[in-house]
Amino acid sequence: MRVELTDVAKGRRDLALPATSLVYRSGRATLAIAETEQRPTVLGLIASGRMRADAGTVRLDGARASRALRRRTALIDAPDVSDPPPNVSTAGMVGEELMFAGRLADPLSARRWLAEHDLRGLARVPIGDVPATDRVRLMLELAVLRPGIEGLVLVSPDRHGGDPRAWWQLAHEFAGRGYAVLVIAGQAAASLLADSAEPSSPRRRPHPSGIRLRGPRPKAVR
């Protein structure tokens, strides 16, 4: 799949999101830079087909994006939209995601899934206390269980701390599995990734979109 955003903007005087263009596609991890608390979520909602832009266009495989974009993409860990409550247990969160994927979602199935991914020790840990890399890996693995998912839009993994290179490596791993991966993060994380990229490995180098703005938060429905 190939998703192209061309000059998309949101909000009065484009304060919620400036005119922004980016492309993410199957087999590639793309990094978009969005600063401030709310803008990453706004961009993620538009890029995953869950919010209409006030200006610009969103295309899926060359055609105007429709409901198919929402069906084929997962919006992952977007603050106040798709992030789990911080106090829910990891096993509880896994069970809910298994249910969305149409799988057995009882506590035993959730613990078994965690064990299969070498994460059983986190079963009783509140998801808000799970280390950043484990959290991102959990959510990516759970997202791809959903039928028909081809694109992954991961929002603000840098807000959980840890080394940005760890979740960027995960983004590349999922791109290597054929998914279209878009990661939306802040400038500090993007700068670290750019500085640490090996010159001999251009595939690992992030492709930032360079978004900078301030403004009020628009309402969004999950």
Tab-separated table of N, CA, C and O in Angstrom, residues 1-120:
chain	number	residue	atom	x	y	z
A	1	MET	N	0.828	-1.191	0.000
A	1	MET	CA	0.000	0.000	0.000
A	1	MET	C	0.870	1.252	0.000
A	1	MET	O	2.007	1.215	0.463
A	2	ARG	N	0.326	2.331	-0.526
A	2	ARG	CA	1.031	3.609	-0.549
A	2	ARG	C	0.047	4.700	-0.138
A	2	ARG	O	-0.994	4.875	-0.768
A	3	VAL	N	0.383	5.415	0.925
A	3	VAL	CA	-0.474	6.483	1.436
A	3	VAL	C	0.264	7.803	1.264
A	3	VAL	O	1.396	7.950	1.716
A	4	GLU	N	-0.386	8.741	0.593
A	4	GLU	CA	0.231	10.032	0.312
A	4	GLU	C	-0.629	11.163	0.854
A	4	GLU	O	-1.802	11.285	0.497
A	5	LEU	N	-0.056	11.971	1.729
A	5	LEU	CA	-0.705	13.171	2.247
A	5	LEU	C	-0.087	14.375	1.538
A	5	LEU	O	1.137	14.536	1.548
A	6	THR	N	-0.931	15.197	0.926
A	6	THR	CA	-0.446	16.366	0.197
A	6	THR	C	-1.072	17.630	0.765
A	6	THR	O	-2.290	17.831	0.674
A	7	ASP	N	-0.261	18.451	1.403
A	7	ASP	CA	-0.692	19.739	1.954
A	7	ASP	C	-1.930	19.605	2.841
A	7	ASP	O	-2.823	20.453	2.815
A	8	VAL	N	-1.995	18.553	3.646
A	8	VAL	CA	-3.139	18.414	4.556
A	8	VAL	C	-2.975	19.391	5.713
A	8	VAL	O	-1.872	19.650	6.192
A	9	ALA	N	-4.072	19.968	6.148
A	9	ALA	CA	-4.064	20.931	7.249
A	9	ALA	C	-5.349	20.765	8.052
A	9	ALA	O	-6.351	20.252	7.545
A	10	LYS	N	-5.299	21.221	9.299
A	10	LYS	CA	-6.451	21.071	10.168
A	10	LYS	C	-6.564	22.249	11.116
A	10	LYS	O	-5.556	22.749	11.622
A	11	GLY	N	-7.812	22.676	11.333
A	11	GLY	CA	-8.074	23.703	12.325
A	11	GLY	C	-8.139	25.100	11.750
A	11	GLY	O	-7.746	25.354	10.607
A	12	ARG	N	-8.638	25.998	12.562
A	12	ARG	CA	-8.735	27.397	12.166
A	12	ARG	C	-7.348	27.966	11.904
A	12	ARG	O	-6.437	27.799	12.714
A	13	ARG	N	-7.176	28.568	10.770
A	13	ARG	CA	-5.887	29.108	10.329
A	13	ARG	C	-4.792	28.036	10.353
A	13	ARG	O	-3.611	28.323	10.544
A	14	ASP	N	-5.206	26.793	10.206
A	14	ASP	CA	-4.292	25.646	10.174
A	14	ASP	C	-3.474	25.520	11.458
A	14	ASP	O	-2.365	24.964	11.455
A	15	LEU	N	-4.034	25.982	12.576
A	15	LEU	CA	-3.277	25.936	13.819
A	15	LEU	C	-3.146	24.521	14.371
A	15	LEU	O	-2.160	24.196	15.029
A	16	ALA	N	-4.139	23.675	14.139
A	16	ALA	CA	-4.067	22.314	14.674
A	16	ALA	C	-3.039	21.478	13.932
A	16	ALA	O	-2.391	20.618	14.512
A	17	LEU	N	-2.907	21.745	12.632
A	17	LEU	CA	-1.891	21.080	11.832
A	17	LEU	C	-1.594	21.958	10.632
A	17	LEU	O	-2.500	22.370	9.921
A	18	PRO	N	-0.320	22.265	10.382
A	18	PRO	CA	0.036	23.071	9.218
A	18	PRO	C	-0.075	22.251	7.948
A	18	PRO	O	-0.258	21.041	7.986
A	19	ALA	N	0.025	22.913	6.812
A	19	ALA	CA	0.046	22.199	5.539
A	19	ALA	C	1.203	21.211	5.563
A	19	ALA	O	2.365	21.593	5.711
A	20	THR	N	0.890	19.925	5.451
A	20	THR	CA	1.860	18.857	5.654
A	20	THR	C	1.777	17.851	4.523
A	20	THR	O	0.689	17.446	4.130
A	21	SER	N	2.915	17.451	4.013
A	21	SER	CA	2.971	16.436	2.965
A	21	SER	C	3.929	15.329	3.388
A	21	SER	O	5.023	15.603	3.903
A	22	LEU	N	3.528	14.098	3.174
A	22	LEU	CA	4.399	12.959	3.454
A	22	LEU	C	3.850	11.742	2.730
A	22	LEU	O	2.706	11.719	2.299
A	23	VAL	N	4.691	10.739	2.605
A	23	VAL	CA	4.307	9.465	1.998
A	23	VAL	C	4.806	8.341	2.888
A	23	VAL	O	5.947	8.384	3.364
A	24	TYR	N	3.961	7.359	3.139
A	24	TYR	CA	4.449	6.120	3.742
A	24	TYR	C	3.896	4.960	2.938
A	24	TYR	O	2.803	5.024	2.407
A	25	ARG	N	4.692	3.907	2.851
A	25	ARG	CA	4.310	2.811	1.958
A	25	ARG	C	4.818	1.473	2.475
A	25	ARG	O	5.690	1.418	3.358
A	26	SER	N	4.286	0.413	1.898
A	26	SER	CA	4.638	-0.947	2.303
A	26	SER	C	6.141	-1.181	2.193
A	26	SER	O	6.784	-0.762	1.228
A	27	GLY	N	6.681	-1.835	3.217
A	27	GLY	CA	8.087	-2.189	3.195
A	27	GLY	C	9.030	-1.091	3.599
A	27	GLY	O	10.251	-1.254	3.479
A	28	ARG	N	8.496	0.013	4.119
A	28	ARG	CA	9.351	1.138	4.503
A	28	ARG	C	8.869	1.763	5.807
A	28	ARG	O	7.663	1.886	6.043
A	29	ALA	N	9.825	2.163	6.644
A	29	ALA	CA	9.516	2.910	7.855
A	29	ALA	C	9.797	4.381	7.593
A	29	ALA	O	10.892	4.748	7.147
A	30	THR	N	8.805	5.230	7.848
A	30	THR	CA	8.918	6.670	7.606
A	30	THR	C	8.703	7.414	8.913
A	30	THR	O	7.802	7.066	9.686
A	31	LEU	N	9.518	8.417	9.152
A	31	LEU	CA	9.403	9.226	10.365
A	31	LEU	C	8.840	10.600	10.029
A	31	LEU	O	9.339	11.278	9.127
A	32	ALA	N	7.790	11.003	10.732
A	32	ALA	CA	7.230	12.348	10.612
A	32	ALA	C	7.469	13.082	11.925
A	32	ALA	O	7.281	12.517	13.001
A	33	ILE	N	7.892	14.329	11.831
A	33	ILE	CA	8.157	15.139	13.015
A	33	ILE	C	6.944	16.011	13.302
A	33	ILE	O	6.500	16.775	12.444
A	34	ALA	N	6.395	15.891	14.508
A	34	ALA	CA	5.282	16.742	14.927
A	34	ALA	C	5.530	17.176	16.365
A	34	ALA	O	5.634	16.340	17.252
A	35	GLU	N	5.638	18.457	16.576
A	35	GLU	CA	5.900	18.993	17.902
A	35	GLU	C	4.594	19.397	18.589
A	35	GLU	O	3.548	19.476	17.943
A	36	THR	N	4.682	19.675	19.858
A	36	THR	CA	3.597	20.013	20.787
A	36	THR	C	2.817	18.766	21.179
A	36	THR	O	2.982	17.692	20.597
A	37	GLU	N	1.959	18.930	22.152
A	37	GLU	CA	1.285	17.773	22.748
A	37	GLU	C	0.267	17.122	21.829
A	37	GLU	O	0.161	15.897	21.767
A	38	GLN	N	-0.505	17.917	21.089
A	38	GLN	CA	-1.647	17.376	20.357
A	38	GLN	C	-1.388	17.094	18.885
A	38	GLN	O	-2.069	16.262	18.281
A	39	ARG	N	-0.456	17.798	18.285
A	39	ARG	CA	-0.296	17.688	16.842
A	39	ARG	C	0.052	16.289	16.344
A	39	ARG	O	-0.422	15.871	15.279
A	40	PRO	N	0.850	15.510	17.081
A	40	PRO	CA	1.102	14.142	16.613
A	40	PRO	C	-0.173	13.320	16.462
A	40	PRO	O	-0.322	12.563	15.497
A	41	THR	N	-1.098	13.472	17.400
A	41	THR	CA	-2.350	12.718	17.320
A	41	THR	C	-3.182	13.175	16.126
A	41	THR	O	-3.767	12.351	15.405
A	42	VAL	N	-3.240	14.475	15.885
A	42	VAL	CA	-3.994	14.993	14.737
A	42	VAL	C	-3.430	14.412	13.440
A	42	VAL	O	-4.176	13.924	12.577
A	43	LEU	N	-2.119	14.450	13.290
A	43	LEU	CA	-1.499	13.909	12.091
A	43	LEU	C	-1.776	12.411	11.966
A	43	LEU	O	-2.076	11.899	10.883
A	44	GLY	N	-1.680	11.692	13.098
A	44	GLY	CA	-1.938	10.264	13.064
A	44	GLY	C	-3.356	9.933	12.658
A	44	GLY	O	-3.604	8.992	11.893
A	45	LEU	N	-4.313	10.706	13.151
A	45	LEU	CA	-5.717	10.483	12.790
A	45	LEU	C	-5.949	10.699	11.301
A	45	LEU	O	-6.659	9.930	10.645
A	46	ILE	N	-5.349	11.734	10.745
A	46	ILE	CA	-5.519	12.009	9.313
A	46	ILE	C	-4.801	10.947	8.478
A	46	ILE	O	-5.350	10.426	7.498
A	47	ALA	N	-3.584	10.589	8.882
A	47	ALA	CA	-2.795	9.633	8.104
A	47	ALA	C	-3.372	8.228	8.128
A	47	ALA	O	-3.070	7.417	7.242
A	48	SER	N	-4.212	7.939	9.118
A	48	SER	CA	-4.819	6.611	9.212
A	48	SER	C	-6.286	6.604	8.790
A	48	SER	O	-6.988	5.608	8.994
A	49	GLY	N	-6.759	7.723	8.236
A	49	GLY	CA	-8.125	7.777	7.733
A	49	GLY	C	-9.197	7.920	8.784
A	49	GLY	O	-10.369	7.647	8.526
A	50	ARG	N	-8.832	8.400	9.969
A	50	ARG	CA	-9.796	8.525	11.056
A	50	ARG	C	-10.265	9.959	11.281
A	50	ARG	O	-11.117	10.215	12.113
A	51	MET	N	-9.691	10.889	10.586
A	51	MET	CA	-10.085	12.289	10.677
A	51	MET	C	-9.933	12.924	9.295
A	51	MET	O	-8.958	12.656	8.593
A	52	ARG	N	-10.901	13.754	8.922
A	52	ARG	CA	-10.808	14.468	7.650
A	52	ARG	C	-9.961	15.725	7.817
A	52	ARG	O	-10.126	16.472	8.774
A	53	ALA	N	-9.089	15.940	6.876
A	53	ALA	CA	-8.329	17.191	6.869
A	53	ALA	C	-9.232	18.315	6.379
A	53	ALA	O	-10.158	18.099	5.593
A	54	ASP	N	-8.974	19.533	6.850
A	54	ASP	CA	-9.733	20.695	6.380
A	54	ASP	C	-9.230	21.190	5.036
A	54	ASP	O	-9.922	21.937	4.337
A	55	ALA	N	-8.018	20.793	4.694
A	55	ALA	CA	-7.436	21.185	3.405
A	55	ALA	C	-6.483	20.082	2.967
A	55	ALA	O	-6.035	19.273	3.773
A	56	GLY	N	-6.172	20.060	1.687
A	56	GLY	CA	-5.249	19.073	1.173
A	56	GLY	C	-5.929	17.757	0.819
A	56	GLY	O	-7.148	17.612	0.932
A	57	THR	N	-5.127	16.809	0.405
A	57	THR	CA	-5.667	15.523	-0.032
A	57	THR	C	-4.923	14.370	0.614
A	57	THR	O	-3.734	14.477	0.953
A	58	VAL	N	-5.632	13.266	0.778
A	58	VAL	CA	-5.049	12.001	1.240
A	58	VAL	C	-5.375	10.957	0.183
A	58	VAL	O	-6.535	10.762	-0.167
A	59	ARG	N	-4.348	10.300	-0.323
A	59	ARG	CA	-4.554	9.293	-1.349
A	59	ARG	C	-4.033	7.936	-0.895
A	59	ARG	O	-2.998	7.854	-0.237
A	60	LEU	N	-4.774	6.917	-1.255
A	60	LEU	CA	-4.399	5.538	-0.973
A	60	LEU	C	-4.213	4.824	-2.305
A	60	LEU	O	-5.169	4.715	-3.086
A	61	ASP	N	-2.993	4.406	-2.556
A	61	ASP	CA	-2.672	3.726	-3.812
A	61	ASP	C	-3.112	4.546	-5.023
A	61	ASP	O	-3.651	4.029	-6.000
A	62	GLY	N	-2.906	5.860	-4.939
A	62	GLY	CA	-3.171	6.742	-6.061
A	62	GLY	C	-4.577	7.295	-6.150
A	62	GLY	O	-4.832	8.240	-6.893
A	63	ALA	N	-5.528	6.739	-5.405
A	63	ALA	CA	-6.913	7.203	-5.434
A	63	ALA	C	-7.237	7.947	-4.148
A	63	ALA	O	-6.593	7.741	-3.115
A	64	ARG	N	-8.231	8.822	-4.215
A	64	ARG	CA	-8.656	9.536	-3.013
A	64	ARG	C	-8.983	8.536	-1.912
A	64	ARG	O	-9.730	7.582	-2.136
A	65	ALA	N	-8.421	8.752	-0.742
A	65	ALA	CA	-8.617	7.805	0.355
A	65	ALA	C	-10.082	7.768	0.775
A	65	ALA	O	-10.759	8.795	0.828
A	66	SER	N	-10.547	6.576	1.068
A	66	SER	CA	-11.917	6.381	1.521
A	66	SER	C	-11.879	5.624	2.841
A	66	SER	O	-10.847	5.604	3.523
A	67	ARG	N	-12.983	4.990	3.170
A	67	ARG	CA	-13.007	4.202	4.407
A	67	ARG	C	-11.997	3.062	4.378
A	67	ARG	O	-11.622	2.536	5.430
A	68	ALA	N	-11.564	2.694	3.200
A	68	ALA	CA	-10.595	1.607	3.083
A	68	ALA	C	-9.304	1.924	3.826
A	68	ALA	O	-8.659	1.020	4.376
A	69	LEU	N	-8.908	3.189	3.881
A	69	LEU	CA	-7.684	3.562	4.580
A	69	LEU	C	-7.809	3.239	6.056
A	69	LEU	O	-6.885	2.688	6.659
A	70	ARG	N	-8.948	3.557	6.644
A	70	ARG	CA	-9.152	3.251	8.063
A	70	ARG	C	-9.142	1.739	8.304
A	70	ARG	O	-8.586	1.265	9.292
A	71	ARG	N	-9.752	0.983	7.395
A	71	ARG	CA	-9.813	-0.469	7.567
A	71	ARG	C	-8.439	-1.117	7.436
A	71	ARG	O	-8.158	-2.133	8.065
A	72	ARG	N	-7.585	-0.512	6.629
A	72	ARG	CA	-6.296	-1.142	6.330
A	72	ARG	C	-5.147	-0.641	7.192
A	72	ARG	O	-4.019	-1.132	7.066
A	73	THR	N	-5.406	0.335	8.067
A	73	THR	CA	-4.356	0.867	8.930
A	73	THR	C	-4.742	0.756	10.393
A	73	THR	O	-5.922	0.794	10.751
A	74	ALA	N	-3.747	0.646	11.236
A	74	ALA	CA	-3.945	0.642	12.689
A	74	ALA	C	-3.317	1.905	13.259
A	74	ALA	O	-2.156	2.226	12.953
A	75	LEU	N	-4.083	2.639	14.056
A	75	LEU	CA	-3.570	3.820	14.750
A	75	LEU	C	-3.128	3.365	16.134
A	75	LEU	O	-3.943	2.941	16.954
A	76	ILE	N	-1.854	3.463	16.410
A	76	ILE	CA	-1.264	2.810	17.579
A	76	ILE	C	-0.799	3.816	18.620
A	76	ILE	O	0.011	4.705	18.335
A	77	ASP	N	-1.335	3.685	19.825
A	77	ASP	CA	-0.881	4.416	21.014
A	77	ASP	C	-1.012	5.928	20.885
A	77	ASP	O	-0.236	6.676	21.476
A	78	ALA	N	-1.995	6.400	20.124
A	78	ALA	CA	-2.209	7.840	19.995
A	78	ALA	C	-2.795	8.393	21.297
A	78	ALA	O	-3.830	7.900	21.753
A	79	PRO	N	-2.167	9.389	21.917
A	79	PRO	CA	-2.653	9.918	23.191
A	79	PRO	C	-4.110	10.342	23.138
A	79	PRO	O	-4.544	11.038	22.223
A	80	ASP	N	-4.870	9.881	24.129
A	80	ASP	CA	-6.282	10.239	24.305
A	80	ASP	C	-7.187	9.706	23.205
A	80	ASP	O	-8.367	10.050	23.160
A	81	VAL	N	-6.665	8.880	22.325
A	81	VAL	CA	-7.477	8.327	21.244
A	81	VAL	C	-7.393	6.806	21.236
A	81	VAL	O	-8.399	6.121	21.329
A	82	SER	N	-6.183	6.271	21.111
A	82	SER	CA	-6.048	4.817	21.047
A	82	SER	C	-5.037	4.267	22.045
A	82	SER	O	-4.677	3.095	21.969
A	83	ASP	N	-4.570	5.106	22.971
A	83	ASP	CA	-3.662	4.590	23.999
A	83	ASP	C	-4.464	3.943	25.126
A	83	ASP	O	-5.551	4.400	25.465
A	84	PRO	N	-3.964	2.864	25.715
A	84	PRO	CA	-4.692	2.199	26.805
A	84	PRO	C	-4.595	3.005	28.093
A	84	PRO	O	-3.622	3.741	28.301
A	85	PRO	N	-5.589	2.888	28.987
A	85	PRO	CA	-5.493	3.539	30.293
A	85	PRO	C	-4.238	3.063	31.011
A	85	PRO	O	-3.944	1.858	31.007
A	86	PRO	N	-3.477	3.937	31.622
A	86	PRO	CA	-2.183	3.538	32.188
A	86	PRO	C	-2.264	2.533	33.322
A	86	PRO	O	-1.298	1.799	33.565
A	87	ASN	N	-3.401	2.451	34.000
A	87	ASN	CA	-3.503	1.563	35.149
A	87	ASN	C	-4.007	0.167	34.815
A	87	ASN	O	-4.031	-0.708	35.679
A	88	VAL	N	-4.429	-0.073	33.567
A	88	VAL	CA	-4.891	-1.404	33.199
A	88	VAL	C	-3.686	-2.336	33.117
A	88	VAL	O	-2.588	-1.929	32.730
A	89	SER	N	-3.858	-3.588	33.523
A	89	SER	CA	-2.751	-4.538	33.470
A	89	SER	C	-2.397	-4.840	32.021
A	89	SER	O	-3.237	-4.745	31.117
A	90	THR	N	-1.162	-5.221	31.815
A	90	THR	CA	-0.742	-5.563	30.453
A	90	THR	C	-1.557	-6.730	29.918
A	90	THR	O	-1.975	-6.723	28.754
A	91	ALA	N	-1.818	-7.727	30.754
A	91	ALA	CA	-2.638	-8.862	30.320
A	91	ALA	C	-4.044	-8.409	29.953
A	91	ALA	O	-4.632	-8.902	28.985
A	92	GLY	N	-4.593	-7.472	30.707
A	92	GLY	CA	-5.919	-6.941	30.391
A	92	GLY	C	-5.936	-6.223	29.057
A	92	GLY	O	-6.870	-6.368	28.265
A	93	MET	N	-4.888	-5.439	28.806
A	93	MET	CA	-4.792	-4.738	27.523
A	93	MET	C	-4.646	-5.727	26.376
A	93	MET	O	-5.278	-5.597	25.316
A	94	VAL	N	-3.836	-6.757	26.584
A	94	VAL	CA	-3.644	-7.773	25.547
A	94	VAL	C	-4.960	-8.489	25.256
A	94	VAL	O	-5.322	-8.717	24.100
A	95	GLY	N	-5.707	-8.816	26.317
A	95	GLY	CA	-6.990	-9.481	26.123
A	95	GLY	C	-7.946	-8.658	25.290
A	95	GLY	O	-8.645	-9.180	24.414
A	96	GLU	N	-7.978	-7.359	25.533
A	96	GLU	CA	-8.865	-6.481	24.758
A	96	GLU	C	-8.457	-6.450	23.294
A	96	GLU	O	-9.300	-6.508	22.392
A	97	GLU	N	-7.151	-6.371	23.033
A	97	GLU	CA	-6.676	-6.342	21.660
A	97	GLU	C	-6.927	-7.679	20.952
A	97	GLU	O	-7.239	-7.708	19.758
A	98	LEU	N	-6.796	-8.778	21.677
A	98	LEU	CA	-7.097	-10.082	21.091
A	98	LEU	C	-8.565	-10.163	20.702
A	98	LEU	O	-8.919	-10.743	19.665
A	99	MET	N	-9.421	-9.564	21.512
A	99	MET	CA	-10.847	-9.542	21.201
A	99	MET	C	-11.090	-8.761	19.912
A	99	MET	O	-11.831	-9.206	19.031
A	100	PHE	N	-10.458	-7.596	19.765
A	100	PHE	CA	-10.610	-6.800	18.547
A	100	PHE	C	-10.119	-7.567	17.318
A	100	PHE	O	-10.618	-7.366	16.207
A	101	ALA	N	-9.140	-8.447	17.533
A	101	ALA	CA	-8.589	-9.223	16.427
A	101	ALA	C	-9.408	-10.483	16.145
A	101	ALA	O	-9.051	-11.252	15.242
A	102	GLY	N	-10.471	-10.675	16.905
A	102	GLY	CA	-11.324	-11.840	16.689
A	102	GLY	C	-10.756	-13.123	17.240
A	102	GLY	O	-11.113	-14.227	16.785
A	103	ARG	N	-9.905	-13.038	18.254
A	103	ARG	CA	-9.276	-14.210	18.849
A	103	ARG	C	-9.800	-14.432	20.262
A	103	ARG	O	-10.459	-13.571	20.839
A	104	LEU	N	-9.477	-15.579	20.820
A	104	LEU	CA	-9.836	-15.835	22.206
A	104	LEU	C	-9.208	-14.767	23.078
A	104	LEU	O	-8.012	-14.476	22.955
A	105	ALA	N	-10.025	-14.201	23.977
A	105	ALA	CA	-9.552	-13.033	24.725
A	105	ALA	C	-9.644	-13.227	26.239
A	105	ALA	O	-9.606	-12.264	26.986
A	106	ASP	N	-9.749	-14.469	26.699
A	106	ASP	CA	-9.809	-14.730	28.138
A	106	ASP	C	-8.428	-14.524	28.759
A	106	ASP	O	-7.421	-14.461	28.044
A	107	PRO	N	-8.345	-14.410	30.093
A	107	PRO	CA	-7.048	-14.151	30.744
A	107	PRO	C	-5.978	-15.191	30.410
A	107	PRO	O	-4.805	-14.840	30.242
A	108	LEU	N	-6.384	-16.462	30.295
A	108	LEU	CA	-5.403	-17.496	29.958
A	108	LEU	C	-4.825	-17.271	28.564
A	108	LEU	O	-3.607	-17.389	28.352
A	109	SER	N	-5.674	-16.909	27.615
A	109	SER	CA	-5.195	-16.647	26.255
A	109	SER	C	-4.265	-15.447	26.219
A	109	SER	O	-3.267	-15.437	25.479
A	110	ALA	N	-4.580	-14.430	27.014
A	110	ALA	CA	-3.720	-13.238	27.061
A	110	ALA	C	-2.352	-13.587	27.630
A	110	ALA	O	-1.316	-13.168	27.085
A	111	ARG	N	-2.329	-14.362	28.714
A	111	ARG	CA	-1.041	-14.751	29.302
A	111	ARG	C	-0.255	-15.654	28.359
A	111	ARG	O	0.970	-15.553	28.253
A	112	ARG	N	-0.968	-16.526	27.654
A	112	ARG	CA	-0.293	-17.403	26.696
A	112	ARG	C	0.336	-16.580	25.571
A	112	ARG	O	1.467	-16.846	25.153
A	113	TRP	N	-0.394	-15.572	25.098
A	113	TRP	CA	0.154	-14.718	24.041
A	113	TRP	C	1.410	-14.000	24.522
A	113	TRP	O	2.412	-13.928	23.799
A	114	LEU	N	1.363	-13.481	25.739
A	114	LEU	CA	2.542	-12.815	26.293
A	114	LEU	C	3.719	-13.774	26.411
A	114	LEU	O	4.859	-13.416	26.097
A	115	ALA	N	3.438	-14.994	26.852
A	115	ALA	CA	4.510	-15.986	26.979
A	115	ALA	C	5.129	-16.301	25.625
A	115	ALA	O	6.352	-16.444	25.503
A	116	GLU	N	4.304	-16.381	24.593
A	116	GLU	CA	4.811	-16.673	23.250
A	116	GLU	C	5.732	-15.576	22.747
A	116	GLU	O	6.574	-15.816	21.874
A	117	HIS	N	5.584	-14.385	23.295
A	117	HIS	CA	6.419	-13.253	22.875
A	117	HIS	C	7.453	-12.881	23.939
A	117	HIS	O	8.001	-11.770	23.928
A	118	ASP	N	7.714	-13.840	24.845
A	118	ASP	CA	8.731	-13.648	25.899
A	118	ASP	C	8.441	-12.439	26.784
A	118	ASP	O	9.355	-11.749	27.235
A	119	LEU	N	7.151	-12.203	27.042
A	119	LEU	CA	6.762	-11.041	27.842
A	119	LEU	C	5.830	-11.436	28.997
A	119	LEU	O	5.137	-10.590	29.543
A	120	ARG	N	5.838	-12.687	29.359
A	120	ARG	CA	4.901	-13.141	30.384
A	120	ARG	C	5.112	-12.429	31.718
A	120	ARG	O	4.177	-12.220	32.469
